Structure formats: C-alpha cells, structure tokens
Amino acid sequence: MGGEGLGWKDLEIGFVVTEPGNASSYKTGDWRSERPIRDNERCIKCGLCYIYCPEACIHEDEEGHFEADLYYCKGCGICAHECPRNVIGMVEEKEE
Amino acid sequence: MTKGKIVGLEGSFAVAEAVRMANTDVISAYPITPQTHIVERLSEMVADGDLDADFICVESEHSAMSACVGASAAGARVFTCSAGQGLELMHEVLYIPSSMRLPVVAVAANRALSAPLSVWCDHSDVMALRDISWVQMFAENNQQAFDLTTCAFRIAEDKDVLFPTMVHIDGFYLSHVIEDMVLPEEEEVAGFIPDYKHPFVLDPDKPVSMGCYGPPFIYSETKKAQDVAFDNTRPRIQEIWDEFGELFGRQYLPVESYKMEGARVALVTMGSCSETAMLAVDELRAAGVDVGLIRLRLWRPFPFKELREAVKDLDLLVVLDRAISFGMGGPVCSELKSALYNKREDLKIVGFIGGLGGRDIQISEFKYMVTQAQEKVKAIERGKEVETVIIGVREGGGR
Ligand code: SF4
Ligand code: SF4
C-alpha cells in the first residue's frame, strides 16, 4: 500500500485521504501465518467458504471452484472451519 | 469603533448571544450544571426562530461531541458546551476534531470533578483537557465570555488555525451572574465572522476519507504535523484578537498584566478570580508592596514568549491553582516552572492551591499568598522543602 515513505510535511490537513477506496491497496495478506489449500476433487461447489470469508477475498473460477486471493487472505481459517466437506486445510507459511 | 448597546446579561446568556450572532449551523449539547443555562437559552432561540440552527438533542456528552464532529466534517459551523463530569464523559471524543482539524467551538463552564460530587467551580475539568490540542482561553467576566466566544469561531475556522477552540468560563461565577456588558451590533459580528469553507468536507461529489487509521509507519508523522500546526496557530490568534480589538474596542492578549510597572512580585491567575486578585493588588500597592498581576488568557497553545516577557523583571511569581494534580502539586504552577526553566534561574516560583469546588477566594487570601510566598522563598533559600498550601483549608485533627 502507499504512504510508507510519506513525511509529516506530505500529509493533508487532518490526515484526510484524498484517494477514496484506497483500503483495497492494503495488503492484509501480510498478516497470514497459515494459508488455505483445498482439494477441489471433493469440493461440492456449495460456496459456503466464499460466503463466510471475512475478507471477501474468495473468488469463483470458471469451473465453479473457489480460490482465495492471497494478497488479502489473512489466514483466519474460517473457510476451512465452515467447509461442510472438510476439503480446505490450513498449512503453515514458510519463509521464502 | 462599534456602538453596541449596554445590557445586563447572565454569563450563560452572553455566550448564547455570541453563538446566535455567529449564525451557528448546528448545536449539539447535553445539559449539565453549571452549563445548563447556555443550552436552555440556545434551544429557546432555535425554537423561537431567532437562530436558524439544527439543535441535536443527544443522550450524553460523548454523543454531543460525536455529533459535532460529524456536523463539522460536513462543513457546518458547530457549537457545544459542557462542564465538569460532562467534559470527562466527552473526553474520548475531544481528541478527534483536533486531530481531524475540525473547527468545533465549545464553552466550558468550569466545574470541579467528583468525588465528592460538586457542581461548583474549580479548574479540575480544565486540567484534564490540557493535551487535547484545542485552542483554549479563559474569560474573567461576562463581556469577555461574549467576546472570546465570538473570537473562538473566527480563530477555529481560520485557514491557518483549523483547530477546535474552547472558551473557559468559571461555573456560577460567570455562568450564573448577571453583569452589565456591551452587546455589539449583529451586522458587525457577522462581518467579523464571515462564512468559512473547510478545505475538506464530506461531499459525495468530491469524496475523501476522514479519520482513517494510522499504522505505526505513519502515526508519528501525523502527530508531528498536528503539533507543528498547533504551535503555528499563535500568531493568527493574536492577529484575530487585534482585529477584534480594532473593531470592538476591547483588546485581548495571550498573557495580560495588571499594575506590573516596577513590580518585583506578581500573582498569576486564570479566570474569574483574576478580578479579585486585581483588588488585592490595588490594596497591596497602596500599602507599598511592589506587586502586580499576570493573567493567563491563552492556555493552549501555551504562551511561552509572552510569559517570559511578562516575568523578565520579577523576583517572585505567586501562582494560584484551582486544581490539584495529585502527587504532583498545582498543575499551572508546574507548567510555569517548566516554561521558565533554564530561562530565569533567579526567579522564584511559589504555588498555592485554592478555590476548590466553589470555595471563594477572598482579597485577604490573595494578600496572604503574597506575604506567605515571600516567607517561603526565605525557607527555600535556607534549603528547606516547602509544601503546597491549600488556601483556607481547615486542619481539624481534634477528634
Ligand atoms: S483463511 Fe480466512 S481470509 Fe483466507 S480465504 Fe479463508 S476465510 Fe478468507
Ligand atoms: S465450502 Fe468447501 S465444499 Fe463448499 S465451495 Fe468451499 S471448498 Fe467447496
């Protein structure tokens, strides 16, 4: 996201942000310590993971399967918890 | 110079008149003694059609200030008032308009803090608000309550200020006392407080995000920007007071003096008791004591330069605090010591606490402070510790 390099003289009065909706550039994926992986073979395409994801970062692909956008996925594990088929597992992030 | 008319007005009504003449758009307040008459009068004015404002009735002071923040963010001219416990309940929200640079105007009818429950005047509530980054000033009488409230709108909304501004009037001593005062012509007040336009307002056609969250990588920069901007308000406050002085004939200064010619000793006061202190100075002067009076008009941003100038020929400052910073002493006295540290090594500063919870401070007590302070200086010079005295406090202990 923007702003890391800004000095105090660069800020607008009252710290107003003049670019609306810029929260979408905030990389909440940085917070993740575990990432969801899924076994699409057993997925019944019910979409519950999509509905429950608090980050709204799960998208449906052309085949009707669901995938998390790792730029935003915080690794909370709610999708894994809610999946009725237990096809989502959480695996630890490793240093790259 | 303005004509105006001489009227007898209660301090609360003087404030309400200033808010009406400023053509305030939104008022949101919750009644609390001794501020109640201000909001009562304003709600009457709105109900009678004498003031075309939205009066938002809320369930608490926290909500009152929250509504003010929202209205101010939408570009409205906004007023609220409170006192004592009400200011404490409002406390959390008071930091928001100052950080967001929203020019809310407020009047505080200064009141002691519980417990024990007290509706009477002291400055405990003021001292809890020292760090909120609002411009803060003290009135000594009802004329000043009107004048400074009028100036508060101009100061807060000035493009080189844009900080919320609070006028302190002592509860009951001003809020409930009728005094004669000059009420200026409405057109002249309207000319002094023109419509203003904030650089950023809530506008669907030009959307901005306000009050965003500030992660560690930017928070320090926001506070630095706020601190510098707040410090830089001083010259504009003075210029606006000068302009007011020229138009209305009453000049205000960040630090005001009384009978300081040739003085070696000065009392320091804030608020309504300054006028009692003036009478004490008159009597002491008549008795040959070289004493004067320094009144802090501007409390925030603190008037360092003017204070240092005011004390330059003095040997002794005698500071009255109407509040206690428990475990520390008198808060104003501590601040004066800090403001003058390394500037005047030879200046002695002795503090007294008095006027707590509505206890009157008499002329004789100001005179006692001056003589006692001189005794204390001798004790300090002999290397003794001197404790802060609460004026007029009973010792008891006979039971
Ligand atoms: S782990 Fe949490 S944030 Fe990531 S996709 Fe699943 S529900 Fe969404
Ligand atoms: S909740 Fe489980 S089964 Fe349902 S769509 Fe998501 S991954 Fe597939």
Coordinates of C-alpha atoms in Angstrom, one line a residue, chain A:
Chain A
M1 CA 0.0 0.0 0.0
G2 CA 1.0 3.6 -0.4
G3 CA 2.1 6.0 2.3
E4 CA 5.1 4.3 3.9
G5 CA 7.5 6.9 2.6
L6 CA 5.5 10.0 3.4
G7 CA 6.9 12.6 5.7
W8 CA 4.9 14.8 8.0
K9 CA 5.0 17.7 5.6
D10 CA 3.4 15.5 2.9
L11 CA 0.2 14.8 4.8
E12 CA -3.1 16.6 4.0
I13 CA -4.7 18.7 6.7
G14 CA -6.5 16.5 9.3
F15 CA -4.8 13.4 7.6
V16 CA -7.6 13.3 5.1
V17 CA -7.1 10.6 2.4
T18 CA -8.0 12.1 -0.9
E19 CA -8.0 8.9 -2.8
P20 CA -11.2 7.2 -1.8
G21 CA -11.3 3.4 -1.6
N22 CA -7.6 3.0 -1.2
A23 CA -8.1 0.4 1.6
S24 CA -8.1 -2.1 -1.3
S25 CA -4.4 -1.5 -1.8
Y26 CA -3.7 -2.6 1.8
K27 CA -2.1 -6.0 1.8
T28 CA -3.8 -7.9 4.6
G29 CA -2.2 -11.0 3.2
D30 CA 0.9 -9.8 5.2
W31 CA -0.8 -10.9 8.4
R32 CA -1.1 -14.5 7.4
S33 CA 0.7 -17.3 9.2
E34 CA -1.3 -20.1 7.6
R35 CA -2.7 -20.3 4.1
P36 CA -5.8 -22.3 3.0
I37 CA -5.3 -25.1 0.5
R38 CA -8.1 -27.1 -1.0
D39 CA -8.8 -30.4 -2.6
N40 CA -11.0 -29.5 -5.5
E41 CA -11.7 -33.2 -6.3
R42 CA -14.0 -33.4 -3.2
C43 CA -15.4 -29.8 -3.4
I44 CA -19.2 -29.8 -3.9
K45 CA -19.1 -26.1 -5.1
C46 CA -21.5 -25.1 -2.4
G47 CA -19.9 -21.6 -2.0
L48 CA -20.0 -21.6 1.8
C49 CA -16.3 -20.7 2.0
Y50 CA -17.0 -17.8 -0.3
I51 CA -19.9 -16.6 1.9
Y52 CA -18.1 -16.8 5.2
C53 CA -14.7 -15.3 4.3
P54 CA -14.5 -12.1 6.4
E55 CA -12.0 -10.6 3.9
A56 CA -14.4 -11.3 0.9
C57 CA -11.2 -12.5 -0.9
I58 CA -12.5 -15.8 -2.2
H59 CA -13.4 -15.9 -5.9
E60 CA -15.2 -18.4 -8.1
D61 CA -13.3 -19.7 -11.1
E62 CA -14.6 -20.8 -14.4
E63 CA -15.2 -24.4 -13.3
G64 CA -17.2 -23.2 -10.2
H65 CA -14.4 -23.9 -7.8
F66 CA -13.3 -21.3 -5.2
E67 CA -9.9 -19.8 -4.6
A68 CA -8.5 -17.3 -2.1
D69 CA -6.7 -14.2 -3.2
L70 CA -3.6 -14.4 -1.2
Y71 CA -2.9 -10.6 -1.5
Y72 CA -5.8 -10.2 1.0
C73 CA -6.3 -13.7 2.7
K74 CA -5.4 -13.2 6.4
G75 CA -5.2 -16.9 7.1
C76 CA -8.0 -16.8 9.7
G77 CA -9.1 -20.4 8.8
I78 CA -12.9 -19.6 8.8
C79 CA -13.3 -21.1 5.3
A80 CA -11.6 -24.3 6.5
H81 CA -13.8 -24.4 9.6
E82 CA -17.1 -23.8 7.6
C83 CA -16.4 -26.1 4.7
P84 CA -19.1 -28.9 5.0
R85 CA -16.8 -31.3 3.2
N86 CA -13.6 -30.5 5.1
V87 CA -11.8 -30.0 1.8
I88 CA -9.9 -27.0 3.0
G89 CA -6.7 -27.4 5.1
M90 CA -4.6 -24.7 6.6
V91 CA -0.8 -25.1 6.1
E92 CA 1.9 -23.0 7.7
E93 CA 3.5 -20.3 5.7
K94 CA 7.2 -20.8 5.3
E95 CA 9.9 -18.1 5.0
E96 CA 10.5 -17.6 1.3

